[in-house]
Coordinates of C-alpha atoms in Angstrom, one line a residue:
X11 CA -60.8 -98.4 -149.8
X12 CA -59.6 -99.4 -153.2
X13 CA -59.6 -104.0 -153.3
X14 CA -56.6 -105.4 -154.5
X15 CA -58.7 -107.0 -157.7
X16 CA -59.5 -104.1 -159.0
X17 CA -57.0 -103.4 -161.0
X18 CA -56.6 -107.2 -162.0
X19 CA -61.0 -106.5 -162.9
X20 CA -60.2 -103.9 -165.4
X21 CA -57.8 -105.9 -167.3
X22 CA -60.0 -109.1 -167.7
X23 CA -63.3 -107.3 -168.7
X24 CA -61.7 -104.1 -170.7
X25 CA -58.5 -105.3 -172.3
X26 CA -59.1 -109.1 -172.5
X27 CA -62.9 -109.0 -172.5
X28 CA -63.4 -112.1 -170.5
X29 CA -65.7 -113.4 -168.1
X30 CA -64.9 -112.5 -164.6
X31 CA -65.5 -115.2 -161.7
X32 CA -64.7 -113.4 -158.4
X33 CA -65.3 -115.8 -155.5
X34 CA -64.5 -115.8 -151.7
X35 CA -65.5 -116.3 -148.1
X36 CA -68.8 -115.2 -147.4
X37 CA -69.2 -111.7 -146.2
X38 CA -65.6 -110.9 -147.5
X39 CA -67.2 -108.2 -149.6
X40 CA -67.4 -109.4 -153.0
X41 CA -71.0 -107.9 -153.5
X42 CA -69.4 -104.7 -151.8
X43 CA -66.9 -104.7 -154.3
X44 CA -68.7 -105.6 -157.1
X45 CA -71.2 -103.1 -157.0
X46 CA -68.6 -100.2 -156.5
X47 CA -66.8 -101.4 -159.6
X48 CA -70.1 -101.1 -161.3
X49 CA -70.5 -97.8 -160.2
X50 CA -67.2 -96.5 -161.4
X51 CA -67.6 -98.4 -164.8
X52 CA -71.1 -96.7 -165.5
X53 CA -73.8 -98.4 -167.0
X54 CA -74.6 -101.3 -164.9
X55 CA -77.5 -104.1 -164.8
X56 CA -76.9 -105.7 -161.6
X57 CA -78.7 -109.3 -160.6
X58 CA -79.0 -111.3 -157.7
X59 CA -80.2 -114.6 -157.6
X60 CA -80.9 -114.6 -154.2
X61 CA -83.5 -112.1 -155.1
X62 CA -86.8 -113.8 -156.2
X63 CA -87.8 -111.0 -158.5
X64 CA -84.7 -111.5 -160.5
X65 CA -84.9 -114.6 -160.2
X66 CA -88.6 -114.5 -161.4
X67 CA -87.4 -111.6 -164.6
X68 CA -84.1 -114.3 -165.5
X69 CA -86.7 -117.5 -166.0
X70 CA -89.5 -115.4 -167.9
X71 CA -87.1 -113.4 -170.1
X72 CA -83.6 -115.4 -170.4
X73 CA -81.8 -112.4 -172.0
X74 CA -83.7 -109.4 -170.0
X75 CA -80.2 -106.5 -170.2
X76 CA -81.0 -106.8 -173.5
X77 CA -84.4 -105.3 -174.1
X78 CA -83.2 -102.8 -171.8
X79 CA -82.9 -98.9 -173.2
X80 CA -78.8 -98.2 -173.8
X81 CA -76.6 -95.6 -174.9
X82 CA -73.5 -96.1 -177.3
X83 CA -70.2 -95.7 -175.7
X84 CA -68.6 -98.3 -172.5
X85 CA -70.3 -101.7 -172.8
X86 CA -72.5 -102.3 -170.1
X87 CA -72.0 -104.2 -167.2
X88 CA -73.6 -107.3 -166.1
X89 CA -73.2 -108.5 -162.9
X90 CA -74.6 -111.8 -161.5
X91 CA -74.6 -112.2 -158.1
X92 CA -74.9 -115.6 -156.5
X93 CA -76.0 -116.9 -159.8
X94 CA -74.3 -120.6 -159.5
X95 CA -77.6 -121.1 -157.7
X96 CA -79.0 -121.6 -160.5
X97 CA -79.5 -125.1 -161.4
X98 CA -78.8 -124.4 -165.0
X99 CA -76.6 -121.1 -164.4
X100 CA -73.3 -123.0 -166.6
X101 CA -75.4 -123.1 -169.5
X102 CA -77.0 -119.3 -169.0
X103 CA -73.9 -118.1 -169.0
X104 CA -72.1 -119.5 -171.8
X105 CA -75.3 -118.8 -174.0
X106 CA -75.5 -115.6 -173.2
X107 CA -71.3 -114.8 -173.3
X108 CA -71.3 -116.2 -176.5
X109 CA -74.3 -114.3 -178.0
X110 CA -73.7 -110.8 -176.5
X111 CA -70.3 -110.7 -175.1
X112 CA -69.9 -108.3 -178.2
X113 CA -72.0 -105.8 -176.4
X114 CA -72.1 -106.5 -172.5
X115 CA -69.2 -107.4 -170.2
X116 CA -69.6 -109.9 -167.5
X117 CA -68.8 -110.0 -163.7
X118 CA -70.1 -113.3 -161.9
X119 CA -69.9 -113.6 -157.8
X120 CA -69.8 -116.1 -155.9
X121 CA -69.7 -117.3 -152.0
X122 CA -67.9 -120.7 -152.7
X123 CA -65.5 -121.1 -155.2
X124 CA -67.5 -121.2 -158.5
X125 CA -65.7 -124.2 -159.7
X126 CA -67.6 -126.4 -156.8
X127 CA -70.7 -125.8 -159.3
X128 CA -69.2 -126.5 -162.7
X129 CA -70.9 -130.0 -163.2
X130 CA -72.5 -131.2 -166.2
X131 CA -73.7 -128.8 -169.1
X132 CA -71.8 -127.1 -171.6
X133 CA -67.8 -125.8 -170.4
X134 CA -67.0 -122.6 -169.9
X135 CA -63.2 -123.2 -170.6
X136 CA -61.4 -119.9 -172.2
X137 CA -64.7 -117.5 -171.1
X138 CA -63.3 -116.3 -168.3
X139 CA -60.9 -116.3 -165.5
X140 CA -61.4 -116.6 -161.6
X141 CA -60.1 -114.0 -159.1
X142 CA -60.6 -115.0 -155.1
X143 CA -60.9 -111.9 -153.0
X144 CA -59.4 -112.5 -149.9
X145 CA -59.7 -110.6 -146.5
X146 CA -57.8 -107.5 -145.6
X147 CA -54.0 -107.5 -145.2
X148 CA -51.6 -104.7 -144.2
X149 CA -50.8 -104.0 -147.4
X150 CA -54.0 -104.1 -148.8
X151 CA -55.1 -101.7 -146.1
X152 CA -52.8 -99.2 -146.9
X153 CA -53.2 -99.4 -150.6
X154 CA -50.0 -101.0 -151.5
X155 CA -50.4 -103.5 -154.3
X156 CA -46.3 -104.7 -155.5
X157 CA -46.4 -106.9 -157.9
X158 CA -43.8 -110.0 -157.6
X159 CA -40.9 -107.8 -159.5
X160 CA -41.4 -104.8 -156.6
X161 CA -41.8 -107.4 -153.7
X162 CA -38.6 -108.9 -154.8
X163 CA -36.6 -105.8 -153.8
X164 CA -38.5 -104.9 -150.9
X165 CA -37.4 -108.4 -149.5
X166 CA -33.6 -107.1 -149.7
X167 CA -34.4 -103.7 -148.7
X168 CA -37.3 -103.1 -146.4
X169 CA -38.6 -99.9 -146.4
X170 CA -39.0 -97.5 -143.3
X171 CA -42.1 -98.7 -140.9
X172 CA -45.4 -96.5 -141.3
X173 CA -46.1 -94.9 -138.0
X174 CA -49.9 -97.0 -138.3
X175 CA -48.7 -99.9 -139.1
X176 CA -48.3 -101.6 -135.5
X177 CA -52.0 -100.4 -134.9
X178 CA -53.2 -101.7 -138.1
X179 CA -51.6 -105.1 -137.2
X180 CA -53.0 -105.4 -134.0
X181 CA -56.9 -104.7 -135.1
X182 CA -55.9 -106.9 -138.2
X183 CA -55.3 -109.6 -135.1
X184 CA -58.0 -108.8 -132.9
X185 CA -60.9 -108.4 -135.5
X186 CA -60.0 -110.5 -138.5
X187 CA -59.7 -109.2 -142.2
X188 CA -63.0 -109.4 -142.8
X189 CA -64.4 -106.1 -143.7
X190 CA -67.3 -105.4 -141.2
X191 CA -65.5 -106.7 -138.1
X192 CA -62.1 -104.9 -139.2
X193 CA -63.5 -101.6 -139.5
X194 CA -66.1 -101.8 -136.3
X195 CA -63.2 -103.3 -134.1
X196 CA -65.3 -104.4 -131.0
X197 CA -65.2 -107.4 -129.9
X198 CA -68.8 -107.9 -128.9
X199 CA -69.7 -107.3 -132.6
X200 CA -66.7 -109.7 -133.5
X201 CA -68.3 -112.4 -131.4
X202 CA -71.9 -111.9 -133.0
X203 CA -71.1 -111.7 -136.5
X204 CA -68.7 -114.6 -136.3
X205 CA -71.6 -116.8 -134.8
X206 CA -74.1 -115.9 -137.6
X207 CA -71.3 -116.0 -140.3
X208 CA -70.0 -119.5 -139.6
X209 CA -73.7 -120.7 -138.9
X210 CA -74.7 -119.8 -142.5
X211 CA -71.6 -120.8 -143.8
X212 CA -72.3 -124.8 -142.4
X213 CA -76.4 -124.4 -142.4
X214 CA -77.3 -123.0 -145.6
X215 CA -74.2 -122.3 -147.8
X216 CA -72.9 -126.1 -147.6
X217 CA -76.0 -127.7 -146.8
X218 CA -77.8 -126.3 -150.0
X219 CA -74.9 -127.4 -152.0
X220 CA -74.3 -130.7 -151.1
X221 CA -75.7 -134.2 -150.3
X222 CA -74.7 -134.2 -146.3
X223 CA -77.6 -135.5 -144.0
X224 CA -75.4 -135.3 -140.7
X225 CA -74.8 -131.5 -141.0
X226 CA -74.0 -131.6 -137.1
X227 CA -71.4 -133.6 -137.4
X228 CA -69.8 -131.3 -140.5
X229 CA -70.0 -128.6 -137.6
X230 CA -68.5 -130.6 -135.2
X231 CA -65.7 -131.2 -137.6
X232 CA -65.6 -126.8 -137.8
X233 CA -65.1 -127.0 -134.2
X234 CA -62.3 -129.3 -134.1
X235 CA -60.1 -127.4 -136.9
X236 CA -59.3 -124.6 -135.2
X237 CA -57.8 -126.4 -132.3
X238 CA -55.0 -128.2 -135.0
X239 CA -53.7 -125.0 -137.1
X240 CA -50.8 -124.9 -137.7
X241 CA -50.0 -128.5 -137.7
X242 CA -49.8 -131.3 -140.3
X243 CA -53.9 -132.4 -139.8
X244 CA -54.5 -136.1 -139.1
X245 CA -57.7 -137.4 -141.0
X246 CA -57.2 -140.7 -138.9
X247 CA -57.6 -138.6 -135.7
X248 CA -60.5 -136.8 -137.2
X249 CA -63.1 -139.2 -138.6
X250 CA -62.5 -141.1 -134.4
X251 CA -63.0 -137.3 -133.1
X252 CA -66.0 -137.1 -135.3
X253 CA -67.0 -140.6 -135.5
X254 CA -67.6 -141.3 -139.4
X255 CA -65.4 -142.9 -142.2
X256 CA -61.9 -141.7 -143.4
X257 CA -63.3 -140.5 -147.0
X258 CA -66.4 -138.6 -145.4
X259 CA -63.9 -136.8 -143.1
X260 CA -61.8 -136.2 -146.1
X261 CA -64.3 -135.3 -148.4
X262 CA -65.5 -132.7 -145.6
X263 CA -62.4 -131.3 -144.9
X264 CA -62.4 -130.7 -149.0
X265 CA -66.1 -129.2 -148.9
X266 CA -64.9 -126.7 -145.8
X267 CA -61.9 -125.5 -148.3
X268 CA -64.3 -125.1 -151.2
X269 CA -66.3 -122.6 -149.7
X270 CA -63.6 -120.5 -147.9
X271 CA -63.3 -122.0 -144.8
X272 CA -59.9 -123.3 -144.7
X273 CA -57.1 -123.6 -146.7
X274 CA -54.6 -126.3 -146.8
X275 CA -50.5 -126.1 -147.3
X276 CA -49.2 -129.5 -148.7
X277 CA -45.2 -129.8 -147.9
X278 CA -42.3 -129.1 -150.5
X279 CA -40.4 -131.9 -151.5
X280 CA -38.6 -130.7 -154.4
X281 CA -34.9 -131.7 -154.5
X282 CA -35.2 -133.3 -150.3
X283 CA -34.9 -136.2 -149.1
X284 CA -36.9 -137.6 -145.9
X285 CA -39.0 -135.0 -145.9
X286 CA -43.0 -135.8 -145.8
X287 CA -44.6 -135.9 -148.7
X288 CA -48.5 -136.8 -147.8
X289 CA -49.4 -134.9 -144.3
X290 CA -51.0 -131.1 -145.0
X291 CA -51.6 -128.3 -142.5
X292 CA -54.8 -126.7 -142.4
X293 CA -55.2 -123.1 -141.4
X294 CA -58.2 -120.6 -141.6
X295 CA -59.5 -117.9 -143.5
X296 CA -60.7 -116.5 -140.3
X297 CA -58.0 -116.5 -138.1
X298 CA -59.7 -114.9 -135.3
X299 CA -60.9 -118.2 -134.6
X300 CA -57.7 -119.7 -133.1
X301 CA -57.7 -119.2 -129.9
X302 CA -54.0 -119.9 -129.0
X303 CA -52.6 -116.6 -130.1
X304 CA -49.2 -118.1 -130.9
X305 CA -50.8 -120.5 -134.0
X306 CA -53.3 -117.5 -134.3
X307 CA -50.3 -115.3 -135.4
X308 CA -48.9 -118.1 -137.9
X309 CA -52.5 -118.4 -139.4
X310 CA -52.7 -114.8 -139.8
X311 CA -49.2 -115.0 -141.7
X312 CA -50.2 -117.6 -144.2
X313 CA -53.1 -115.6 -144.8
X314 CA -50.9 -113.2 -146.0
X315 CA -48.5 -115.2 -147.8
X316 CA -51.3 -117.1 -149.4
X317 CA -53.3 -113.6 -150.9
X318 CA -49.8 -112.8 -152.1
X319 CA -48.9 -115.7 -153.8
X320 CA -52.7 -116.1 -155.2
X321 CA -52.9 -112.5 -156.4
X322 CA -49.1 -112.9 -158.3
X323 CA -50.4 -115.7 -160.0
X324 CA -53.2 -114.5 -161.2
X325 CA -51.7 -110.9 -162.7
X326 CA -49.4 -114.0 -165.0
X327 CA -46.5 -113.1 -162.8
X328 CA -45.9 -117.0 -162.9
X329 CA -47.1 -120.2 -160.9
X330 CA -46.3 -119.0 -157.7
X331 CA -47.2 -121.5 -154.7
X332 CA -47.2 -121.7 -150.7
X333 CA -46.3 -124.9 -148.9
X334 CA -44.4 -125.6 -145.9
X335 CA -40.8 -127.7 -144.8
X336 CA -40.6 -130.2 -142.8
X337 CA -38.7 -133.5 -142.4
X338 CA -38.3 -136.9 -140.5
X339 CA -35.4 -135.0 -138.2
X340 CA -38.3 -132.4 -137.4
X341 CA -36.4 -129.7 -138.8
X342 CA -38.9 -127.2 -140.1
X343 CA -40.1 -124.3 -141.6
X344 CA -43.3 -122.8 -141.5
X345 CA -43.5 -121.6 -145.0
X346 CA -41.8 -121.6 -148.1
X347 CA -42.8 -119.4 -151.3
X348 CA -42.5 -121.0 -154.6
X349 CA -42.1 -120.3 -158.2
X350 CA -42.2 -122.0 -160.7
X351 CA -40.9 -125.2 -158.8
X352 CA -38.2 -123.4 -157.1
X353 CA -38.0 -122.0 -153.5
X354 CA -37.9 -118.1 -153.7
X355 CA -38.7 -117.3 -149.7
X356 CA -38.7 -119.0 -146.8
X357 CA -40.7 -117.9 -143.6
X358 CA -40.8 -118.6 -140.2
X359 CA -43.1 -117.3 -137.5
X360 CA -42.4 -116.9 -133.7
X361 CA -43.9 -115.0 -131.0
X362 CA -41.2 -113.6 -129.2
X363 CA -37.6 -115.2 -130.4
X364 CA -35.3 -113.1 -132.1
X365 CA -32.3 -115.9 -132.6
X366 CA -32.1 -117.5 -136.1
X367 CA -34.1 -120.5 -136.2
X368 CA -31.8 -123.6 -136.9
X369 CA -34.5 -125.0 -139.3
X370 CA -34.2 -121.9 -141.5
X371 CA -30.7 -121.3 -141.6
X372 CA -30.3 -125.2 -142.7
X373 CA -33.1 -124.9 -145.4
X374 CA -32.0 -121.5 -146.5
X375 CA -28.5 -123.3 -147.3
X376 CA -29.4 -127.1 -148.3
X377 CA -31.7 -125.1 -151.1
X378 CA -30.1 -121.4 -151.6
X379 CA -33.2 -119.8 -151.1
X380 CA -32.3 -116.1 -152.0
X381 CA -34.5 -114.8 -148.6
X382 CA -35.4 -116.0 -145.4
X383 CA -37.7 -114.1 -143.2
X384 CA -38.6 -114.9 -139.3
X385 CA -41.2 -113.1 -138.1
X386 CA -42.3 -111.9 -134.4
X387 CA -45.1 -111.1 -133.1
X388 CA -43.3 -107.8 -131.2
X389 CA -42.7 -104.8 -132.3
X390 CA -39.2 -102.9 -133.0
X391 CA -37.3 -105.5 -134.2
X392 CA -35.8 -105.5 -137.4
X393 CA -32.0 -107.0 -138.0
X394 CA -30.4 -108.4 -141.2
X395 CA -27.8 -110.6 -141.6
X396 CA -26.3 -111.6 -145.0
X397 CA -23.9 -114.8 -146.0
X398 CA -23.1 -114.6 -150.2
X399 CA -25.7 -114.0 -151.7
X400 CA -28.3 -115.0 -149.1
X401 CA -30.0 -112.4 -147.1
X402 CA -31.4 -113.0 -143.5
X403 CA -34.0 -111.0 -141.4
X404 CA -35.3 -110.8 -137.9
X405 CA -38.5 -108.7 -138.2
X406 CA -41.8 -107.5 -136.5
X407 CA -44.4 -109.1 -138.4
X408 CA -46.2 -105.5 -138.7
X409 CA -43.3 -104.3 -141.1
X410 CA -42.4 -107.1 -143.3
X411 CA -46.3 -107.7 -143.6
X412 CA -47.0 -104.6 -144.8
X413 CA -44.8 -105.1 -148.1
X414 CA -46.8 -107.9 -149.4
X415 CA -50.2 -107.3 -151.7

């Protein structure tokens, strides 16, 4: 199955010979990916930091690819897995980019976002560029990669539904997008590998990386998440839940979106008044994990909006963002897709209702947002409506999803 990144990988090591940072939730299938990529590319020094033999060959012999026998031709590739465990692994890097970037071409992986690490040392600023993989969508699934242009005129003119689309949604739903669970699709293999996976994540990935004695509570935190998707999170309600200060809930709730736990959505205020400006929602990367299947399908959504938005950004589309609507008169919308500071798409997610949400109609309207999409969990439904030069929809959430990257 071909990533959406890869594409995106070619340009940044051939054309602009860069650095490339690609980063993600563990077990997302970074390594996965970045050892096929090697494959294809040819020659290939692979290193993992996690491995003490490389480590042992990186400390005794800094610049080890280079002693190594090679044939004219494609620059090897060197790819450094985990190596931002490395207390010194800013500095390695930039020495060695600078001195044989000439010759070799750099892929760097990473379980948190890479940027968590870049403290003290030397920068790295205009060596490279970062790429988050994210887990599998519809579209990814089956290998459609638009870019913004092509999504554009899919949103006025959906194409026909592929006959395996509903059944693709529903494992996507059942099993996650991460790769191993997706493609076993059992559910007692679900239930194992998310208990080891989020165990790491809190007990070795986090705890390694930072400065937190009461790693209990952090997991206690985990636990509570889940149960407030969807919604604008309190950090009040949290740090009584949990039972430490505001900033250490805060500052937590940061750490748990630095490595790929959750993401936030902060709401658009652009041109509104009354609408909140401070409160975020919080939804997971994992969305398995929400139990109520009705926020379970809104998570899964943003995930999708999110990768979309994410991987249009960083092919120089434009800035695109994702945040949400929502005002004092509780009018609001789930999400809103933005470019370049103005509102492009507006989304809304329910489980069974087919009738035009209020919310969306007004904020379609109040900002002229060109689309606006509500999305059901059921199948078969797909209705347009268009007023001007604003188009409507009424969709099953396993067609429109599978037009997105």
């Amino acid at each position: 199955m071909q990533r959406t990144l890869s594409p995106l990988l070619d340009k940044i090591l051939k054309k602009w010979n860069k650095m490339a940072f690609l980063s993600g939730p563990r077990q997302v299938g970074k390594t996965t990916l970045a050892r096929q990529y090697g494959e294809q590319w040819g020659p290939c020094h692979y290193f993992n930091w996690d491995d003490l033999g490389d480590q042992k060959r990186l400390v005794k012999d800094p610049y080890f690819f280079a002693r190594e026998d090679r044939e004219g031709g494609t620059p090897p590739l060197l790819l450094f897995d985990e190596i931002h465990k490395y207390a010194r692994w800013k500095n390695y890097l930039k020495g060695a980019f600078d001195k044989y970037h000439g010759e070799f071409r750099f892929l760097i992986t990473g379980s948190g976002r890479l940027d968590l690490f870049k403290k003290g040392g030397d920068s790295l600023l205009g060596r490279y560029f970062s790429l988050p993989l994210f887990p599998l969508t519809m579209g990814e699934v089956q290998g459609c990669f638009p870019n913004w242009k092509e999504t554009k005129e899919l949103l006025c003119d959906l194409p026909p539904r592929k006959d395996s689309s509903r059944e693709l949604y529903d494992q996507l739903f059942r099993f996650s997008g991460f790769p191993d669970p997706f493609l076993k699709a059992a559910s007692d293999f679900y239930t194992l590998w998310f208990r080891e996976r989020k165990g790491v994540l809190i007990r070795q990935d986090i705890r390694d990386a930072s400065p937190i004695r009461e790693i209990s509570l952090l997991e206690m935190l985990s636990h509570l998440i889940p149960e407030r998707v969807g919604n604008p999170i309190s950090l009040n309600a949290l740090k009584e839940d949990v039972g430490v200060a505001f900033e250490t809930v805060r500052d937590w709730v940061q750490l748990l979106a630095s490595f790929y736990y959750l993401f936030r959505l902060t709401p658009f205020t652009a041109s509104l008044k009354r609408t909140l400006k401070k409160e975020a929602k919080v939804y997971l990367y994992d969305w398995v994990e929400v139990t109520e299947e009705g926020f379970r399908f809104e998570n899964l959504v943003a995930l999708h909006l999110l990768k979309a938005v994410e991987t249009w950004s960083a092919t120089g589309e434009g800035s695109f963002r994702l945040h949400y609507l929502r005002d004092r008169e509780k009018r609001e919308v789930d999400f809103v897709v933005v470019r370049d500071s103005r509102p492009l798409l507006l989304v809304e997610c329910k489980w069974s209702d087919t009738n035009f949400s209020p919310s969306l109609l007004y904020y379609q309207e109040r900002l002229k947002v060109p689309v606006a999409v509500q999305l059901v969990h059921q199948r078969g439904v797909c209705r347009k409506r268009e007023e001007g030069k604003l188009a409507r929809w009424v969709v099953s959430a396993d067609h429109w999803l599978q037009i997105l990257p």
